[in-house]
Coordinates of C-alpha atoms and ligand atoms in Angstrom, one line a residue:
X1 CA 18.2 -10.1 22.5
X2 CA 15.0 -12.0 23.4
X3 CA 13.4 -13.1 20.2
X4 CA 10.0 -11.7 19.8
X5 CA 7.5 -14.3 18.6
X6 CA 3.9 -14.1 17.4
X7 CA 1.0 -16.4 18.5
X8 CA 2.3 -19.2 16.2
X9 CA 5.9 -18.8 17.4
X10 CA 7.0 -16.9 14.2
X11 CA 9.8 -14.4 14.7
X12 CA 9.9 -11.0 12.9
X13 CA 12.7 -11.1 10.4
X14 CA 11.9 -9.3 7.1
X15 CA 10.7 -5.7 7.0
X16 CA 9.2 -4.5 3.7
X17 CA 9.2 -0.7 3.5
X18 CA 7.1 1.2 1.0
X19 CA 9.0 4.4 0.6
X20 CA 6.6 6.0 -1.9
X21 CA 2.9 5.4 -2.6
X22 CA 3.1 7.0 -6.1
X23 CA 3.9 5.0 -9.2
X24 CA 4.4 5.9 -12.9
X25 CA 2.9 2.5 -14.0
X26 CA -0.8 1.6 -13.8
X27 CA -0.7 -2.2 -13.7
X28 CA -4.4 -3.2 -13.6
X29 CA -3.7 -5.8 -10.9
X30 CA -2.3 -3.2 -8.6
X31 CA -3.3 0.4 -9.6
X32 CA -6.0 0.3 -12.2
X33 CA -5.8 3.5 -14.3
X34 CA -9.6 4.1 -14.1
X35 CA -9.2 4.5 -10.3
X36 CA -5.8 6.1 -10.1
X37 CA -6.3 9.0 -12.5
X38 CA -4.6 12.4 -12.9
X39 CA -6.4 13.7 -9.8
X40 CA -5.8 10.8 -7.4
X41 CA -5.0 12.0 -4.0
X42 CA -1.6 10.4 -3.3
X43 CA 0.2 11.2 0.0
X44 CA 1.6 14.7 0.4
X45 CA 5.2 15.2 1.3
X46 CA 4.5 15.7 5.0
X47 CA 2.3 12.6 5.1
X48 CA 5.1 10.4 3.9
X49 CA 7.6 9.2 6.5
X50 CA 10.7 11.5 6.3
X51 CA 14.2 10.1 5.7
X52 CA 15.0 10.4 9.4
X53 CA 11.8 8.6 10.4
X54 CA 12.5 5.7 8.0
X55 CA 16.0 5.3 9.4
X56 CA 14.7 5.5 13.0
X57 CA 12.1 2.8 12.3
X58 CA 14.8 0.7 10.6
X59 CA 16.9 0.9 13.8
X60 CA 13.9 0.0 16.0
X61 CA 12.8 -3.0 13.9
X62 CA 16.4 -4.2 13.9
X63 CA 16.3 -4.1 17.7
X64 CA 13.3 -6.5 17.6
X65 CA 15.0 -9.0 15.4
X66 CA 14.6 -7.8 11.8
X67 CA 17.7 -8.6 9.7
X68 CA 16.4 -8.0 6.2
X69 CA 14.9 -4.9 4.6
X70 CA 13.1 -4.8 1.2
X71 CA 12.5 -1.4 -0.3
X72 CA 9.3 -1.2 -2.3
X73 CA 6.4 1.0 -3.1
X74 CA 4.5 2.3 -5.2
X75 CA 7.6 2.9 -7.2
X76 CA 10.6 3.3 -4.8
X77 CA 12.8 5.1 -7.3
X78 CA 10.4 8.0 -7.4
X79 CA 11.7 8.8 -3.9
X80 CA 14.5 11.4 -3.8
X81 CA 17.7 10.6 -2.1
X82 CA 16.9 6.9 -1.8
X83 CA 20.5 6.0 -2.1
X84 CA 21.3 8.1 1.0
X85 CA 18.6 6.5 3.0
X86 CA 19.9 3.1 1.9
X87 CA 23.4 4.0 3.1
X88 CA 22.0 4.8 6.5
X89 CA 20.0 1.5 6.7
X90 CA 23.1 -0.4 5.7
X91 CA 24.9 1.0 8.7
X92 CA 22.3 -0.3 11.3
X93 CA 23.7 -3.1 13.5
X94 CA 21.8 -6.3 12.8
X95 CA 20.7 -5.4 9.3
X96 CA 22.4 -8.1 7.0
X97 CA 20.5 -7.7 3.8
X98 CA 18.9 -4.8 2.0
X99 CA 17.1 -5.4 -1.3
X100 CA 14.8 -3.4 -3.6
X101 CA 11.9 -4.2 -5.9
X102 CA 11.4 -1.8 -8.7
X103 CA 9.5 -1.6 -12.0
X104 CA 12.9 -0.6 -13.6
X105 CA 11.6 2.5 -15.4
X106 CA 13.9 4.9 -13.6
X107 CA 16.6 2.4 -12.8
X108 CA 19.2 2.9 -15.6
X109 CA 20.5 6.4 -14.5
X110 CA 20.3 5.3 -10.8
X111 CA 22.0 2.0 -11.0
X112 CA 25.5 3.1 -10.2
X113 CA 24.3 5.3 -7.2
X114 CA 22.4 2.3 -5.8
X115 CA 25.4 0.0 -6.2
X116 CA 27.6 2.6 -4.5
X117 CA 25.1 2.9 -1.6
X118 CA 25.7 -0.7 -0.8
X119 CA 22.3 -2.1 -1.8
X120 CA 22.8 -5.8 -1.9
X121 CA 20.1 -7.1 -4.2
X122 CA 17.7 -6.0 -6.9
X123 CA 14.4 -7.5 -8.1
X124 CA 13.0 -6.0 -11.3
X125 CA 9.4 -6.5 -12.3
X126 CA 8.8 -7.5 -15.9
X127 CA 5.6 -9.3 -16.8
X128 CA 6.3 -10.0 -20.5
X129 CA 8.9 -9.4 -23.2
X130 CA 6.2 -8.8 -25.7
X131 CA 5.5 -5.1 -25.8
X132 CA 1.9 -5.4 -26.5
X133 CA 1.3 -7.8 -23.7
X134 CA 3.6 -5.9 -21.3
X135 CA 1.7 -2.7 -22.1
X136 CA -1.6 -4.4 -21.0
X137 CA 0.1 -5.5 -17.8
X138 CA 1.5 -2.0 -16.9
X139 CA -1.2 0.3 -18.2
X140 CA 0.7 1.3 -21.3
X141 CA 3.5 3.0 -19.4
X142 CA 6.7 1.3 -20.6
X143 CA 8.3 -0.9 -23.2
X144 CA 10.0 -4.1 -22.2
X145 CA 13.2 -2.8 -23.9
X146 CA 13.4 0.1 -21.4
X147 CA 13.3 -2.4 -18.5
X148 CA 15.8 -4.7 -20.1
X149 CA 18.2 -1.8 -20.7
X150 CA 18.0 -0.9 -17.0
X151 CA 18.7 -4.5 -16.1
X152 CA 21.8 -4.6 -18.3
X153 CA 23.0 -1.4 -16.7
X154 CA 22.4 -2.9 -13.2
X155 CA 24.5 -5.9 -14.2
X156 CA 27.2 -3.6 -15.7
X157 CA 27.6 -1.7 -12.4
X158 CA 28.0 -5.0 -10.5
X159 CA 24.6 -6.2 -9.3
X160 CA 24.6 -10.0 -9.3
X161 CA 21.8 -12.5 -8.9
X162 CA 19.2 -10.1 -10.1
X163 CA 15.6 -11.5 -10.0
X164 CA 12.7 -10.7 -12.3
X165 CA 9.2 -10.7 -10.9
X166 CA 6.5 -11.7 -13.3
X167 CA 2.8 -11.6 -12.2
X168 CA 0.8 -14.0 -14.4
X169 CA -2.8 -13.2 -15.2
X170 CA -4.9 -15.6 -17.2
X171 CA -5.8 -14.5 -20.7
X172 CA -3.3 -11.6 -20.6
X173 CA 0.4 -12.8 -20.3
X174 CA 0.0 -16.6 -19.6
X175 CA 1.1 -17.4 -23.1
X176 CA 4.4 -15.4 -22.8
X177 CA 5.8 -17.0 -19.6
X178 CA 7.9 -19.4 -21.6
X179 CA 9.5 -16.6 -23.7
X180 CA 10.6 -14.9 -20.5
X181 CA 12.1 -18.2 -19.1
X182 CA 13.9 -18.9 -22.4
X183 CA 15.3 -15.3 -22.5
X184 CA 16.9 -15.5 -19.1
X185 CA 17.8 -19.2 -19.1
X186 CA 21.6 -19.5 -18.7
X187 CA 22.1 -15.8 -17.8
X188 CA 22.1 -16.1 -14.0
X189 CA 19.0 -14.0 -13.8
X190 CA 16.2 -15.8 -11.9
X191 CA 12.6 -15.3 -13.1
X192 CA 10.1 -15.6 -10.4
X193 CA 6.5 -16.2 -11.5
X194 CA 3.9 -14.8 -9.1
X195 CA 0.4 -16.1 -8.9
X196 CA -2.0 -13.1 -9.3
X197 CA -3.2 -12.3 -5.7
X198 CA -6.3 -10.7 -4.2
X199 CA -4.4 -7.9 -2.5
X200 CA -6.5 -4.9 -1.6
X201 CA -10.1 -4.4 -2.7
X202 CA -9.8 -2.7 -6.1
X203 CA -8.2 -5.0 -8.7
X204 CA -11.4 -7.1 -9.2
X205 CA -9.5 -10.3 -8.5
X206 CA -11.2 -13.6 -9.4
X207 CA -9.8 -17.1 -8.8
X208 CA -10.4 -17.8 -12.5
X209 CA -7.8 -15.1 -13.4
X210 CA -5.1 -17.0 -11.6
X211 CA -2.7 -19.1 -13.6
X212 CA -1.5 -21.6 -11.0
X213 CA 2.1 -22.5 -10.2
X214 CA 1.4 -26.0 -11.5
X215 CA 0.2 -24.6 -14.8
X216 CA 3.2 -22.3 -15.2
X217 CA 5.6 -25.1 -14.4
X218 CA 3.9 -27.4 -16.9
X219 CA 4.1 -24.8 -19.7
X220 CA 7.9 -24.2 -19.1
X221 CA 8.7 -27.8 -18.4
X222 CA 7.2 -28.9 -21.7
X223 CA 10.0 -27.0 -23.5
X224 CA 12.8 -26.8 -20.9
X225 CA 12.6 -29.7 -18.4
X226 CA 12.6 -28.6 -14.8
X227 CA 13.6 -30.3 -11.5
X228 CA 12.2 -29.1 -8.1
X229 CA 15.0 -28.2 -5.6
X230 CA 14.8 -27.5 -1.9
X231 CA 14.6 -24.0 -0.5
X232 CA 17.8 -22.0 0.2
X233 CA 16.6 -21.3 3.7
X234 CA 13.6 -22.0 5.9
X235 CA 10.7 -19.7 5.0
X236 CA 11.9 -18.9 1.4
X237 CA 8.8 -17.6 -0.3
X238 CA 9.5 -18.9 -3.8
X239 CA 9.4 -22.6 -4.7
X240 CA 12.6 -23.3 -6.7
X241 CA 12.9 -25.3 -9.9
X242 CA 16.2 -25.8 -11.8
X243 CA 16.6 -26.5 -15.4
X244 CA 17.5 -30.2 -15.8
X245 CA 20.4 -29.2 -18.1
X246 CA 22.0 -27.1 -15.2
X247 CA 21.6 -23.7 -16.9
X248 CA 19.8 -21.9 -14.0
X249 CA 16.6 -21.8 -12.2
X250 CA 13.2 -20.2 -11.9
X251 CA 11.0 -19.5 -8.8
X252 CA 7.2 -19.8 -8.2
X253 CA 5.5 -17.6 -5.7
X254 CA 2.3 -19.4 -5.2
X255 CA 0.5 -17.6 -2.4
X256 CA -2.9 -18.8 -3.8
X257 CA -2.3 -22.5 -4.4
X258 CA 0.6 -23.2 -2.1
X259 CA 0.3 -20.8 0.8
X260 CA 3.3 -20.3 3.0
X261 CA 1.9 -18.6 6.1
X262 CA 3.5 -21.2 8.5
X263 CA 7.0 -19.6 8.1
X264 CA 5.9 -16.0 7.5
X265 CA 8.3 -13.7 9.3
X266 CA 7.4 -10.7 7.2
X267 CA 6.1 -7.3 8.3
X268 CA 5.2 -4.3 6.2
X269 CA 5.4 -0.6 6.6
X270 CA 3.4 1.7 4.4
X271 CA 4.8 5.0 3.1
X272 CA 2.6 6.8 5.7
X273 CA 4.0 4.8 8.5
X274 CA 1.3 2.2 8.9
X275 CA 2.6 -1.1 10.3
X276 CA 0.9 -4.3 8.9
X277 CA 1.6 -7.8 10.0
X278 CA 0.1 -9.4 6.9
X279 CA -0.2 -8.4 3.2
X280 CA -3.9 -9.0 3.5
X281 CA -4.3 -7.4 7.0
X282 CA -7.3 -5.4 7.8
X283 CA -5.9 -3.3 10.5
X284 CA -2.7 -1.4 10.8
X285 CA -0.8 0.3 13.7
X286 CA -0.1 3.9 13.0
X287 CA 3.6 4.5 13.8
X288 CA 3.9 8.0 12.2
X289 CA 2.0 9.6 15.1
X290 CA 4.2 8.3 17.9
X291 CA 7.3 9.1 15.8
X292 CA 6.1 12.7 15.6
X293 CA 4.6 13.3 19.1
X294 CA 7.8 12.9 21.1
X295 CA 7.4 9.2 22.0
X296 CA 10.6 7.6 23.1
X297 CA 12.2 4.6 21.3
X298 CA 11.1 2.4 24.2
X299 CA 7.5 3.6 23.7
X300 CA 7.6 2.7 20.0
X301 CA 9.3 -0.6 20.6
X302 CA 6.6 -1.5 23.0
X303 CA 3.8 -0.7 20.5
X304 CA 5.4 -2.8 17.8
X305 CA 6.1 -5.7 20.2
X306 CA 2.5 -5.7 21.5
X307 CA 1.1 -6.0 18.0
X308 CA 3.6 -8.7 16.9
X309 CA 3.1 -10.8 20.0
X310 CA -0.7 -10.9 19.3
X311 CA -0.3 -11.7 15.6
X312 CA -2.2 -14.7 14.3
X313 CA -2.3 -13.9 10.6
X314 CA -2.6 -16.8 8.1
X315 CA -4.8 -15.3 5.4
X316 CA -3.5 -17.3 2.4
X317 CA -4.1 -20.6 4.2
X318 CA -7.7 -19.6 4.8
X319 CA -8.4 -17.9 1.5
X320 CA -10.2 -20.8 -0.2
X321 CA -12.4 -21.4 2.9
X322 CA -14.1 -17.9 2.4
X323 CA -17.3 -17.9 0.6
X324 CA -16.8 -14.2 0.0
X325 CA -13.4 -12.4 0.1
X326 CA -13.0 -10.3 3.2
X327 CA -12.3 -6.5 3.0
X328 CA -8.6 -5.8 3.2
X329 CA -6.9 -2.9 4.9
X330 CA -4.5 -1.7 2.2
X331 CA -3.8 -1.8 -1.5
X332 CA -0.7 -3.4 -2.9
X333 CA 0.8 0.0 -3.9
X334 CA 0.6 1.2 -0.3
X335 CA 2.3 -1.8 1.2
X336 CA 4.5 -2.9 -1.6
X337 CA 4.0 -6.7 -1.9
Ligands
LIG401 N1 6.6 -0.8 -8.2 C1 7.5 -1.8 -7.9 C2 7.4 -3.0 -8.8 O1 6.3 -3.1 -9.5 O2 8.3 -3.8 -8.8 C3 7.4 -2.2 -6.4 C4 6.1 -2.3 -5.8 S1 5.1 -3.6 -6.5 C5 3.6 -3.5 -5.5 C6 5.9 -5.1 -5.8 C7 5.6 -6.4 -6.5 O3 4.2 -6.7 -6.3 C8 5.7 -6.3 -8.1 O4 6.6 -7.3 -8.5 C9 4.3 -6.5 -8.6 O5 4.3 -7.2 -9.8 C10 3.7 -7.3 -7.5 N2 2.2 -7.3 -7.5 C11 1.5 -6.1 -7.4 N3 0.2 -6.5 -7.4 C12 0.1 -7.8 -7.4 C13 -1.0 -8.7 -7.3 N4 -2.3 -8.3 -7.3 N5 -0.7 -10.1 -7.3 C14 0.6 -10.5 -7.3 N6 1.7 -9.7 -7.3 C15 1.4 -8.3 -7.4
LIG402 FE1 3.4 0.4 -9.9 FE2 4.6 -1.8 -9.1 FE3 1.9 -1.5 -8.7 FE4 2.8 -1.8 -11.1 S1 3.0 -3.3 -9.4 S2 1.4 -0.2 -10.5 S3 4.8 -0.9 -11.1 S4 3.5 -0.3 -7.7
LIG403 FE1 2.3 -13.9 5.7 FE2 -0.2 -13.0 5.6 FE3 1.1 -13.8 3.3 FE4 0.3 -15.6 5.2 S1 -1.1 -14.3 3.9 S2 2.3 -15.5 4.1 S3 0.6 -14.4 7.1 S4 1.6 -12.0 4.6

């Protein structure tokens, strides 16, 4: 297979698939409740990619060099029969790793099915252990206990190396990052702190709301000393820090203060079949239409290859040079982070 490369020589390796635009949470940094009310017009069933379309795209992307799939959303566990789709993705030649990011709310009863489907890895989002703070971060949709119980069940059915995603927003949950670290220290669960990002156009992002990776490390290091360690592989998104006493590690995803575009091999597929080459991309390629109008695999492969070979995205590296933030093409809940 010839490796497809973009303008900066980056291959296409990781495909993030949003399987559902709906979500039962209303995290203000992603789906503010005042915008996403009862009557919000989410995608109808026929606008979502079907199971067969999702699998076909998995096969086509694998032919172009993708080896890792990450299932995301919206909330992926709202999608019916997800375990059956995962089984089919797992069987695709070339796909080595299938992971999922979920808010954990519906996870407990699904954990066994997901394990049986072959899903390799789970990331569960949990922004705080303090219920009042967590409630502010998720739009008052869940307690931390519910998410922790789901995590326990996932461990019980055999998921290992579970990761926790924690978005940190100044003045909201910055003071609880250390509790989260303390709770998971020594358990094998890796907490990954994410700098609040300006994805989409609706979360009202301001640089002042970002708690930087340096600040988060300083807070945790003051109580539990940390040592920076090298990445596990080239292009790893999180910066790794181990506890000096050898009881585990945390990660920092610092898209704002430590951009990592140089090694970015990620592509994104929205639940409606739009193909984005950057989280902050303005334009997308509609793949749902060719999937439905009888285009051949070769036609669709050509469309994807043309877009990737012209790709020159490096938004995060340029962010601080903008006097005004540019308009983005998609919201986080549509392309899944
Ligand atoms: N609903 C699932 C969840 O929350 O885990 C999957 C989709 S969610 C869009 C994927 C990840 O993106 C979550 O960990 C979430 O916290 C993160 N996220 C959403 N909006 C963000 C933002 N503005 N900045 C940084 N991370 C964000
Ligand atoms: Fe839903 Fe995840 Fe967005 Fe929160 S971050 S609103 S859980 S999609
Ligand atoms: Fe990749 Fe775009 Fe993020 Fe840079 S800003 S790391 S190109 S998704």
